[in-house]
CSV table of C-alpha atoms and ligand atoms in Angstrom, one decimal:
chain,number,residue,atom,x,y,z
A,3,UNK,CA,104.5,91.2,118.2
A,4,UNK,CA,101.6,90.2,116.1
A,5,UNK,CA,99.2,91.4,118.8
A,6,UNK,CA,100.9,94.8,118.7
A,7,UNK,CA,100.7,94.9,114.9
A,8,UNK,CA,97.0,94.4,115.1
A,9,UNK,CA,96.2,97.1,117.5
A,10,UNK,CA,98.6,99.5,116.0
A,11,UNK,CA,97.3,99.3,112.4
A,12,UNK,CA,94.3,101.3,113.3
A,13,UNK,CA,95.8,104.5,114.6
A,14,UNK,CA,97.9,106.5,112.2
A,15,UNK,CA,101.2,107.6,113.7
A,16,UNK,CA,103.7,110.2,112.6
A,17,UNK,CA,107.2,109.1,111.7
A,18,UNK,CA,110.2,111.3,111.1
A,19,UNK,CA,113.4,109.7,109.9
A,20,UNK,CA,116.5,111.9,109.4
A,21,UNK,CA,119.5,110.8,107.5
A,22,UNK,CA,123.0,112.1,108.3
A,23,UNK,CA,125.2,109.8,106.3
A,24,UNK,CA,126.0,108.4,102.9
A,25,UNK,CA,123.6,107.2,100.2
A,26,UNK,CA,123.3,103.8,101.9
A,27,UNK,CA,122.2,105.6,105.0
A,28,UNK,CA,119.6,107.3,103.0
A,29,UNK,CA,118.5,104.0,101.5
A,30,UNK,CA,118.2,102.6,105.0
A,31,UNK,CA,116.0,105.5,106.1
A,32,UNK,CA,113.6,104.8,103.2
A,33,UNK,CA,113.6,101.1,104.2
A,34,UNK,CA,112.8,102.0,107.9
A,35,UNK,CA,109.7,103.8,106.6
A,36,UNK,CA,108.8,100.7,104.6
A,37,UNK,CA,109.3,98.4,107.7
A,38,UNK,CA,107.2,100.7,109.9
A,39,UNK,CA,104.3,101.3,107.5
A,40,UNK,CA,102.4,98.1,108.5
A,41,UNK,CA,102.3,99.4,112.0
A,42,UNK,CA,100.5,102.5,111.0
A,43,UNK,CA,103.5,104.9,110.8
A,44,UNK,CA,103.4,107.4,108.0
A,45,UNK,CA,106.1,110.0,107.3
A,46,UNK,CA,105.4,113.6,108.5
A,47,UNK,CA,107.2,116.8,107.5
A,48,UNK,CA,108.4,118.0,110.9
A,49,UNK,CA,109.9,116.1,113.9
A,50,UNK,CA,107.5,117.9,116.3
A,51,UNK,CA,104.5,116.2,114.5
A,52,UNK,CA,106.1,112.8,114.9
A,53,UNK,CA,105.3,110.1,117.4
A,54,UNK,CA,108.6,108.5,116.5
A,55,UNK,CA,111.8,110.3,115.4
A,56,UNK,CA,114.6,108.2,114.1
A,57,UNK,CA,118.0,109.8,113.8
A,58,UNK,CA,119.9,107.7,111.2
A,59,UNK,CA,123.5,108.6,112.1
A,60,UNK,CA,126.9,108.6,110.5
A,61,UNK,CA,130.2,107.8,112.3
A,62,UNK,CA,132.6,108.5,109.4
A,63,UNK,CA,134.1,111.8,110.8
A,64,UNK,CA,134.0,113.3,114.3
A,65,UNK,CA,131.8,116.2,113.1
A,66,UNK,CA,129.2,113.8,111.9
A,67,UNK,CA,129.1,112.0,115.2
A,68,UNK,CA,128.9,115.2,117.3
A,69,UNK,CA,126.0,116.5,115.2
A,70,UNK,CA,123.9,113.7,116.6
A,71,UNK,CA,124.1,114.8,120.2
A,72,UNK,CA,123.2,118.4,119.4
A,73,UNK,CA,120.2,117.1,117.4
A,74,UNK,CA,119.1,114.9,120.3
A,75,UNK,CA,119.3,118.0,122.6
A,76,UNK,CA,116.9,119.9,120.3
A,77,UNK,CA,114.5,117.0,120.0
A,78,UNK,CA,114.4,116.7,123.8
A,79,UNK,CA,113.1,120.2,124.0
A,80,UNK,CA,110.5,119.6,121.4
A,81,UNK,CA,109.4,116.4,123.1
A,82,UNK,CA,109.0,118.2,126.4
A,83,UNK,CA,107.0,121.0,124.8
A,84,UNK,CA,104.7,118.4,123.2
A,85,UNK,CA,104.1,116.6,126.5
A,86,UNK,CA,103.4,119.9,128.3
A,87,UNK,CA,100.9,121.0,125.7
A,88,UNK,CA,99.1,117.7,126.0
A,89,UNK,CA,100.0,116.9,122.3
A,90,UNK,CA,101.1,113.3,123.0
A,91,UNK,CA,104.6,112.0,123.1
A,92,UNK,CA,107.7,111.6,120.9
A,93,UNK,CA,109.8,108.5,121.0
A,94,UNK,CA,113.5,109.2,120.1
A,95,UNK,CA,115.5,106.4,118.4
A,96,UNK,CA,119.1,106.5,117.2
A,97,UNK,CA,119.9,104.3,114.3
A,98,UNK,CA,122.9,104.0,111.9
A,99,UNK,CA,126.6,103.8,112.3
A,100,UNK,CA,126.9,105.9,115.5
A,101,UNK,CA,124.4,103.5,117.0
A,102,UNK,CA,126.5,100.6,116.0
A,103,UNK,CA,129.8,102.1,117.3
A,104,UNK,CA,128.6,103.6,120.5
A,105,UNK,CA,125.6,101.3,121.5
A,106,UNK,CA,124.3,101.8,125.0
A,107,UNK,CA,126.8,104.7,125.6
A,108,UNK,CA,124.3,106.9,123.6
A,109,UNK,CA,121.5,106.2,126.2
A,110,UNK,CA,124.0,106.9,129.0
A,111,UNK,CA,125.0,110.2,127.5
A,112,UNK,CA,121.4,111.1,126.4
A,113,UNK,CA,118.8,109.3,128.5
A,114,UNK,CA,116.0,110.8,126.5
A,115,UNK,CA,116.9,108.3,123.8
A,116,UNK,CA,114.7,105.2,124.3
A,117,UNK,CA,116.0,103.0,121.5
A,118,UNK,CA,119.3,102.3,119.8
A,119,UNK,CA,119.4,100.2,116.6
A,120,UNK,CA,122.4,99.4,114.4
A,121,UNK,CA,122.4,99.4,110.5
A,122,UNK,CA,122.1,95.6,110.3
A,123,UNK,CA,119.2,95.3,112.8
A,124,UNK,CA,116.7,97.9,111.8
A,125,UNK,CA,114.3,95.3,110.4
A,126,UNK,CA,113.7,94.5,114.1
A,127,UNK,CA,112.3,98.0,114.7
A,128,UNK,CA,108.6,96.9,115.1
A,129,UNK,CA,109.5,94.7,118.1
A,130,UNK,CA,112.1,97.1,119.5
A,131,UNK,CA,109.5,99.9,119.4
A,132,UNK,CA,107.0,97.7,121.2
A,133,UNK,CA,109.6,97.0,123.9
A,134,UNK,CA,110.6,100.6,124.3
A,135,UNK,CA,106.9,101.6,124.7
A,136,UNK,CA,106.7,99.3,127.7
A,137,UNK,CA,109.4,101.4,129.3
A,138,UNK,CA,111.0,98.4,131.0
A,139,UNK,CA,114.6,99.4,130.4
A,140,UNK,CA,117.2,100.0,127.7
A,141,UNK,CA,116.3,98.8,124.2
A,142,UNK,CA,119.5,98.1,122.2
A,143,UNK,CA,120.0,96.0,119.1
A,144,UNK,CA,123.3,96.1,117.3
A,145,UNK,CA,123.2,92.5,116.0
A,146,UNK,CA,124.8,91.8,112.6
A,147,UNK,CA,122.9,89.7,110.2
A,148,UNK,CA,122.6,91.3,106.7
A,149,UNK,CA,121.0,88.2,105.2
A,150,UNK,CA,118.3,88.2,107.8
A,151,UNK,CA,117.8,91.9,107.3
A,152,UNK,CA,117.3,91.9,103.6
A,153,UNK,CA,115.0,88.8,103.8
A,154,UNK,CA,112.9,90.6,106.4
A,155,UNK,CA,112.5,93.9,104.4
A,156,UNK,CA,109.4,94.2,102.3
A,157,UNK,CA,110.2,93.7,98.6
A,158,UNK,CA,107.7,96.3,97.6
A,159,UNK,CA,109.2,99.8,97.4
A,160,UNK,CA,107.0,102.8,97.8
A,161,UNK,CA,107.7,106.5,98.3
A,162,UNK,CA,110.4,106.7,95.7
A,163,UNK,CA,110.9,109.4,93.1
A,164,UNK,CA,111.9,108.8,89.5
A,165,UNK,CA,115.4,107.9,90.7
A,166,UNK,CA,115.9,105.4,93.5
A,167,UNK,CA,118.7,103.8,95.5
A,168,UNK,CA,119.0,100.0,95.5
A,169,UNK,CA,121.4,98.4,98.0
A,170,UNK,CA,123.1,95.4,96.6
A,171,UNK,CA,126.2,95.0,98.7
A,172,UNK,CA,127.0,96.0,102.2
A,173,UNK,CA,130.0,96.1,104.5
A,174,UNK,CA,133.6,96.2,103.9
A,175,UNK,CA,136.6,93.9,104.2
A,176,UNK,CA,139.2,96.5,103.0
A,177,UNK,CA,140.1,98.0,106.4
A,178,UNK,CA,141.6,101.3,105.2
A,179,UNK,CA,143.5,102.4,108.2
A,180,UNK,CA,141.4,105.6,108.7
A,181,UNK,CA,137.9,104.2,108.3
A,182,UNK,CA,135.2,103.0,110.7
A,183,UNK,CA,133.0,101.4,108.0
A,184,UNK,CA,134.3,97.8,108.4
A,185,UNK,CA,133.5,98.0,112.1
A,186,UNK,CA,130.1,99.7,111.8
A,187,UNK,CA,128.8,97.8,108.8
A,188,UNK,CA,130.5,94.5,109.2
A,189,UNK,CA,131.9,92.1,106.6
A,190,UNK,CA,131.3,92.4,102.9
A,191,UNK,CA,128.0,90.8,101.9
A,192,UNK,CA,126.2,90.7,98.6
A,193,UNK,CA,122.5,90.2,98.2
A,194,UNK,CA,121.6,87.3,95.9
A,195,UNK,CA,121.0,88.2,92.3
A,196,UNK,CA,117.3,87.1,92.2
A,197,UNK,CA,116.4,89.3,95.3
A,198,UNK,CA,118.1,92.3,93.8
A,199,UNK,CA,116.2,91.8,90.5
A,200,UNK,CA,112.9,91.5,92.4
A,201,UNK,CA,113.5,94.8,94.1
A,202,UNK,CA,114.6,96.4,90.8
A,203,UNK,CA,111.3,95.2,89.2
A,204,UNK,CA,109.3,96.6,92.1
A,205,UNK,CA,111.0,100.0,91.6
A,206,UNK,CA,110.2,100.0,87.9
A,207,UNK,CA,106.6,99.1,88.7
A,208,UNK,CA,106.6,102.1,90.9
A,209,UNK,CA,107.7,104.4,88.1
A,210,UNK,CA,111.4,104.5,88.8
A,211,UNK,CA,113.5,105.2,85.7
A,212,UNK,CA,117.0,105.6,87.2
A,213,UNK,CA,118.4,102.9,89.5
A,214,UNK,CA,121.4,103.7,91.6
A,215,UNK,CA,123.1,100.5,92.8
A,216,UNK,CA,124.6,101.0,96.2
A,217,UNK,CA,127.4,99.3,98.2
A,218,UNK,CA,130.3,100.3,100.4
A,219,UNK,CA,132.3,98.4,97.8
A,220,UNK,CA,129.7,98.0,95.1
A,221,UNK,CA,132.1,96.8,92.5
A,222,UNK,CA,132.9,93.8,94.7
A,223,UNK,CA,129.3,92.6,94.2
A,224,UNK,CA,129.1,88.9,93.9
A,225,UNK,CA,125.5,87.7,93.4
A,226,UNK,CA,126.5,84.0,92.9
A,227,UNK,CA,126.6,82.0,89.6
A,228,UNK,CA,129.3,84.3,88.1
A,229,UNK,CA,127.1,87.3,88.4
A,230,UNK,CA,129.3,90.3,89.3
A,231,UNK,CA,128.4,94.0,89.1
A,232,UNK,CA,128.8,94.1,85.3
A,233,UNK,CA,126.4,91.2,84.8
A,234,UNK,CA,123.9,92.7,87.2
A,235,UNK,CA,124.0,96.0,85.4
A,236,UNK,CA,123.4,94.1,82.1
A,237,UNK,CA,120.4,92.3,83.5
A,238,UNK,CA,118.9,95.5,85.0
A,239,UNK,CA,119.4,97.2,81.7
A,240,UNK,CA,117.2,94.6,80.1
A,241,UNK,CA,114.2,95.6,82.2
A,242,UNK,CA,111.7,97.7,80.3
A,243,UNK,CA,111.2,101.0,81.9
A,244,UNK,CA,114.8,101.4,83.2
A,245,UNK,CA,116.5,104.3,81.5
A,246,UNK,CA,119.5,105.0,83.6
A,247,UNK,CA,121.8,102.9,85.8
A,248,UNK,CA,124.5,104.1,88.1
A,249,UNK,CA,126.6,102.5,90.8
A,250,UNK,CA,128.5,103.8,93.8
A,251,UNK,CA,130.9,103.6,95.6
A,252,UNK,CA,133.7,101.6,94.1
A,253,UNK,CA,137.1,100.6,95.2
A,254,UNK,CA,140.0,100.8,92.7
A,255,UNK,CA,141.1,97.2,93.5
A,256,UNK,CA,137.7,95.8,92.4
A,257,UNK,CA,137.5,97.5,89.1
A,258,UNK,CA,137.3,94.4,86.9
A,259,UNK,CA,137.8,94.3,83.1
A,260,UNK,CA,134.1,93.3,82.5
A,261,UNK,CA,132.9,96.3,84.5
A,262,UNK,CA,135.2,98.6,82.6
A,263,UNK,CA,134.0,97.1,79.4
A,264,UNK,CA,130.3,97.6,80.5
A,265,UNK,CA,130.9,101.4,80.4
A,266,UNK,CA,131.5,101.0,76.6
A,267,UNK,CA,128.7,98.5,75.8
A,268,UNK,CA,125.7,99.3,78.0
A,269,UNK,CA,124.1,102.5,76.9
A,270,UNK,CA,121.9,102.7,80.0
A,271,UNK,CA,125.0,102.8,82.2
A,272,UNK,CA,125.5,106.5,82.8
A,273,UNK,CA,128.9,108.1,82.0
A,274,UNK,CA,129.9,108.7,85.6
A,275,UNK,CA,132.3,106.9,87.8
A,276,UNK,CA,133.0,107.6,91.4
A,277,UNK,CA,136.3,105.9,92.1
A,278,UNK,CA,137.9,107.3,95.3
A,279,UNK,CA,141.7,107.5,95.3
A,280,UNK,CA,142.0,109.3,98.7
A,281,UNK,CA,145.6,110.5,98.1
A,282,UNK,CA,148.2,110.9,95.4
A,283,UNK,CA,151.3,109.6,97.2
A,284,UNK,CA,152.2,105.9,97.2
A,285,UNK,CA,153.7,106.4,100.7
A,286,UNK,CA,150.4,107.7,102.1
A,287,UNK,CA,148.3,105.1,100.2
A,288,UNK,CA,150.4,102.4,101.8
A,289,UNK,CA,149.9,103.8,105.3
A,290,UNK,CA,146.2,104.1,104.5
A,291,UNK,CA,146.2,100.4,103.6
A,292,UNK,CA,144.5,101.2,100.3
A,293,UNK,CA,146.2,98.2,98.4
A,294,UNK,CA,146.5,100.1,95.2
A,295,UNK,CA,149.1,102.6,93.9
A,296,UNK,CA,148.8,105.9,92.2
A,297,UNK,CA,149.9,104.3,88.9
A,298,UNK,CA,147.5,101.4,89.0
A,299,UNK,CA,144.7,103.9,89.8
A,300,UNK,CA,145.6,106.2,86.9
A,301,UNK,CA,145.8,103.1,84.6
A,302,UNK,CA,142.3,102.1,85.6
A,303,UNK,CA,140.9,105.5,84.8
A,304,UNK,CA,142.7,105.5,81.4
A,305,UNK,CA,141.1,102.2,80.5
A,306,UNK,CA,137.6,103.4,81.6
A,307,UNK,CA,138.1,106.5,79.5
A,308,UNK,CA,139.1,104.3,76.5
A,309,UNK,CA,135.7,102.7,76.8
A,310,UNK,CA,133.7,105.8,77.4
A,311,UNK,CA,135.7,109.0,76.5
A,312,UNK,CA,133.1,111.5,77.9
A,313,UNK,CA,132.9,109.8,81.3
A,314,UNK,CA,132.8,112.0,84.4
A,315,UNK,CA,135.4,110.9,86.9
A,316,UNK,CA,134.7,111.6,90.6
A,317,UNK,CA,136.8,110.8,93.7
A,318,UNK,CA,137.1,111.2,97.4
A,319,UNK,CA,140.2,112.7,99.0
A,320,UNK,CA,141.6,112.9,102.5
A,321,UNK,CA,144.1,115.6,103.3
A,322,UNK,CA,146.3,115.6,106.4
A,323,UNK,CA,146.5,111.8,106.9
A,324,UNK,CA,149.2,111.1,109.6
A,325,UNK,CA,152.7,111.5,108.2
A,326,UNK,CA,151.5,113.4,105.0
A,327,UNK,CA,154.4,115.7,104.1
A,328,UNK,CA,154.2,118.8,101.9
A,329,UNK,CA,155.7,116.7,99.1
A,330,UNK,CA,153.0,114.0,99.6
A,331,UNK,CA,150.3,116.6,99.4
A,332,UNK,CA,151.9,118.0,96.2
A,333,UNK,CA,151.7,114.5,94.7
A,334,UNK,CA,148.0,114.6,95.4
A,335,UNK,CA,147.7,117.9,93.6
A,336,UNK,CA,149.7,116.5,90.7
A,337,UNK,CA,147.5,113.5,90.4
A,338,UNK,CA,144.4,115.7,90.4
A,339,UNK,CA,146.0,117.8,87.6
A,340,UNK,CA,146.7,114.6,85.6
A,341,UNK,CA,143.2,113.0,86.0
A,342,UNK,CA,141.0,116.1,85.7
A,343,UNK,CA,138.0,115.4,87.9
A,344,UNK,CA,134.4,116.2,87.0
A,345,UNK,CA,133.5,116.3,90.7
A,346,UNK,CA,135.0,115.2,94.1
A,347,UNK,CA,134.5,115.1,97.8
A,348,UNK,CA,137.4,116.1,99.9
A,349,UNK,CA,137.9,115.9,103.7
A,350,UNK,CA,140.3,116.7,106.4
A,351,UNK,CA,141.5,113.6,108.0
A,352,UNK,CA,139.5,112.9,111.2
A,353,UNK,CA,140.9,110.7,113.9
A,354,UNK,CA,138.4,107.9,114.6
A,355,UNK,CA,138.5,105.9,117.8
A,356,UNK,CA,139.6,102.3,117.3
A,357,UNK,CA,141.1,102.7,113.8
A,358,UNK,CA,144.8,102.0,113.2
A,359,UNK,CA,145.5,105.5,111.8
A,360,UNK,CA,144.2,107.1,115.0
A,361,UNK,CA,147.2,105.6,116.9
A,362,UNK,CA,149.8,106.6,114.2
A,363,UNK,CA,152.5,109.0,115.0
A,364,UNK,CA,152.9,112.3,113.1
A,365,UNK,CA,149.3,113.5,113.3
A,366,UNK,CA,149.0,116.6,111.2
A,367,UNK,CA,148.2,120.0,112.7
A,368,UNK,CA,144.7,121.4,112.1
A,369,UNK,CA,146.0,124.6,110.4
A,370,UNK,CA,148.0,122.5,107.9
A,371,UNK,CA,145.0,120.4,107.1
A,372,UNK,CA,143.0,123.5,106.5
A,373,UNK,CA,145.5,125.0,104.1
A,374,UNK,CA,145.8,121.8,102.2
A,375,UNK,CA,142.0,121.3,102.0
A,376,UNK,CA,141.6,124.9,100.7
A,377,UNK,CA,144.3,124.4,98.0
A,378,UNK,CA,142.8,121.1,96.9
A,379,UNK,CA,139.2,122.3,96.9
A,380,UNK,CA,140.2,125.3,94.8
A,381,UNK,CA,141.8,123.1,92.2
A,382,UNK,CA,138.9,120.6,92.2
A,383,UNK,CA,136.3,123.5,91.8
A,384,UNK,CA,138.3,124.8,88.8
A,385,UNK,CA,138.2,121.4,87.2
A,386,UNK,CA,134.5,120.8,88.0
A,387,UNK,CA,133.6,124.2,86.4
A,388,UNK,CA,135.8,123.4,83.4
A,389,UNK,CA,134.1,120.0,83.0
A,390,UNK,CA,130.7,121.5,83.1
A,391,UNK,CA,131.7,124.3,80.7
A,392,UNK,CA,132.9,121.7,78.2
A,393,UNK,CA,129.2,120.6,77.7
A,394,UNK,CA,128.1,124.0,76.5
A,395,UNK,CA,126.7,123.7,73.0
A,396,UNK,CA,126.0,120.0,73.3
A,397,UNK,CA,122.6,118.2,73.3
A,398,UNK,CA,122.0,116.8,76.7
A,399,UNK,CA,119.3,114.3,77.8
A,400,UNK,CA,117.9,115.4,81.2
A,401,UNK,CA,115.9,113.2,83.5
A,402,UNK,CA,113.5,115.7,85.0
A,403,UNK,CA,113.1,115.4,88.8
A,404,UNK,CA,111.0,118.5,89.7
A,405,UNK,CA,110.5,122.2,89.6
A,406,UNK,CA,113.4,124.7,89.8
A,407,UNK,CA,113.5,127.6,92.1
A,408,UNK,CA,112.2,130.2,89.6
A,409,UNK,CA,108.7,130.2,88.1
A,410,UNK,CA,108.6,128.2,84.9
A,411,UNK,CA,111.9,126.6,85.6
A,412,UNK,CA,112.4,122.8,85.7
A,413,UNK,CA,115.2,120.8,87.2
A,414,UNK,CA,116.7,117.5,86.2
A,415,UNK,CA,119.9,115.5,86.0
A,416,UNK,CA,122.4,115.2,83.2
A,417,UNK,CA,124.0,111.9,82.3
A,418,UNK,CA,127.2,113.1,84.0
A,419,UNK,CA,125.3,113.8,87.2
A,420,UNK,CA,125.1,117.6,87.2
A,421,UNK,CA,121.8,119.4,87.8
A,422,UNK,CA,120.3,121.0,84.8
A,423,UNK,CA,117.9,124.0,84.8
A,424,UNK,CA,115.7,124.8,81.9
A,425,UNK,CA,112.4,126.5,81.0
A,426,UNK,CA,109.7,123.9,80.8
A,427,UNK,CA,106.5,122.8,82.5
A,428,UNK,CA,105.4,120.3,85.1
A,429,UNK,CA,104.1,117.8,82.6
A,430,UNK,CA,107.8,117.0,82.0
A,431,UNK,CA,108.5,115.8,85.6
A,432,UNK,CA,109.6,112.1,85.7
A,433,UNK,CA,110.4,112.2,81.9
A,434,UNK,CA,113.5,112.5,79.9
A,435,UNK,CA,113.8,115.7,77.9
A,436,UNK,CA,116.5,116.9,75.5
A,437,UNK,CA,118.1,120.3,76.0
A,438,UNK,CA,120.9,122.2,74.5
A,439,UNK,CA,123.5,123.2,77.2
A,440,UNK,CA,123.8,127.0,77.0
A,441,UNK,CA,125.5,127.8,80.4
A,442,UNK,CA,127.6,126.1,83.1
A,443,UNK,CA,128.4,126.8,86.7
A,444,UNK,CA,130.2,124.9,89.5
A,445,UNK,CA,127.3,122.5,90.1
A,446,UNK,CA,124.9,122.9,87.3
A,447,UNK,CA,124.2,123.4,83.6
A,448,UNK,CA,121.6,125.7,82.1
A,449,UNK,CA,119.7,124.3,79.1
A,450,UNK,CA,117.3,125.3,76.4
A,451,UNK,CA,114.6,122.8,75.7
A,452,UNK,CA,114.9,121.0,72.3
A,453,UNK,CA,112.6,118.0,72.7
A,454,UNK,CA,109.9,117.5,75.4
A,455,UNK,CA,110.4,113.7,75.1
A,456,UNK,CA,113.9,112.6,74.4
A,457,UNK,CA,112.8,109.0,73.9
A,458,UNK,CA,110.2,109.8,71.2
B,781,SAH,N1,133.4,102.8,100.7
B,781,SAH,C1,133.6,104.0,100.1
B,781,SAH,C2,133.2,105.2,101.0
B,781,SAH,C3,133.6,105.2,102.4
B,781,SAH,S1,133.3,106.6,103.4
B,781,SAH,C4,135.0,104.0,99.6
B,781,SAH,O1,135.8,103.3,100.0
B,781,SAH,O2,135.3,104.9,98.8
B,781,SAH,C5,133.3,108.0,102.3
B,781,SAH,C6,134.6,108.8,102.3
B,781,SAH,O3,134.8,109.4,103.6
B,781,SAH,C7,135.8,108.0,102.0
B,781,SAH,O4,136.0,107.8,100.7
B,781,SAH,C8,136.9,108.9,102.6
B,781,SAH,O5,137.4,109.9,101.7
B,781,SAH,C9,136.2,109.7,103.7
B,781,SAH,N2,136.6,109.2,105.0
B,781,SAH,C10,136.5,108.0,105.6
B,781,SAH,N3,137.1,108.0,106.8
B,781,SAH,C11,137.6,109.2,107.0
B,781,SAH,C12,138.3,109.8,108.1
B,781,SAH,N4,138.6,109.1,109.2
B,781,SAH,N5,138.6,111.1,108.0
B,781,SAH,C13,138.3,111.8,106.9
B,781,SAH,N6,137.6,111.3,105.9
B,781,SAH,C14,137.3,110.0,105.9
B,782,SF4,FE1,136.2,102.6,104.4
B,782,SF4,FE2,138.2,101.8,102.8
B,782,SF4,FE3,136.1,100.2,103.2
B,782,SF4,FE4,135.9,102.4,101.8
B,782,SF4,S1,137.2,100.7,101.2
B,782,SF4,S2,134.5,101.7,103.3
B,782,SF4,S3,137.2,103.8,102.8
B,782,SF4,S4,137.6,100.8,104.7
B,783,F3S,FE1,128.5,107.2,107.6
B,783,F3S,FE2,128.0,104.7,108.0
B,783,F3S,FE3,127.7,105.7,105.6
B,783,F3S,S1,129.6,105.8,108.9
B,783,F3S,S2,129.3,107.2,105.5
B,783,F3S,S3,126.5,106.3,107.4
B,783,F3S,S4,128.4,103.6,106.1
């Protein structure tokens, strides 16, 4: 492998990595770029300019999985056009959760794919690419070794914006009956505290001001020596340069008292909590194997709100889980009315091969799922708009991420996670400004600049 490294460093090669999944999938894509940089690979804007295209896939719902195959079909045509025109070649690799779940089946179905690598094995990419380049047969790596992976990834993080993801926990032992994640990502694993801090410091050195801690069950983080997520957040908050900390996604059963308290005591911890409930009926929650009740969930939210009254609460919902009756669905609507969400993701139940729910009786008809999704989404949209409108007239600190669509317009993030548009200039990018909220829509706030540097 070192031989390959040496020869490859000289020539610059184009790399295109496309994410199809959750935030952790996006983080993994960034890390693949980091792993491949020493081999001379640099990101390009379009797949047709790339010598290597990596599709970083998601297996969570059927639609996500099917998207991969249509994308492979498109890439195949681009690869052939490139070869015909004498513009070199394009290696096509499939990574991520579909790679883990389907393995060699992907190459059987789409022989143009030369390499398949799972989410816990992508640090092996340099040697896998060298093997694929020798064209001596299938190249497949779906091994599971999260410790090994994180140890192999470069600590130094480049190519980040002002806000960056930092994976601290991976995998899931919860086994919700609908979900593929425990199978595609493996067992719960937390990165040691010291390693996480090293990466956080590297992000700060790179100009990052907002760190988003990631995990499939991030609030189950256990960094050793009694360092849970609350203590980790506290330590990261002590780093000079860090202005904002967020974490996602959490499980209601792992919402410990110290983490709830952190929402009241750590100013840099942003007032936003994504705590998926999935459904508002205890019968359905039980069948989902969620291990919490509607009441315990509502109680957790009440406690968090006691600590941080303005907190934005977000959730995920699944409608049409097997056996969900009209009454069960009404209970979900009632819970939503009670909690009042600031934002939410909602999905129709998708039957995933190998999960217990896929074999359950009383699967729900597609048209009923559609109706329920529409009703739920209408209610959630109403609440989201109301939450945003409640900020009108308030002073809001905005972390500016870039330019807006219109000339002279800048774009940033509010503490509660909405986009904020305001008139400003490019010197404000990567800084925190203060605006007055003067308008609100479904996904964004409009602001008027009060202070070009909120920290001054
Ligand atoms: N670990 C996180 C996120 C898991 S996947 C958590 O527990 O919250 C993100 C969301 O996808 C889930 O919260 C769930 O709402 C949805 N999801 C997972 N499996 C699904 C399926 N089979 N059908 C529809 N939605 C699903
Ligand atoms: Fe999937 Fe449940 Fe684990 Fe979340 S907690 S990743 S929904 S099994
Ligand atoms: Fe999808 Fe895997 Fe994330 S299945 S949601 S990319 S953990």
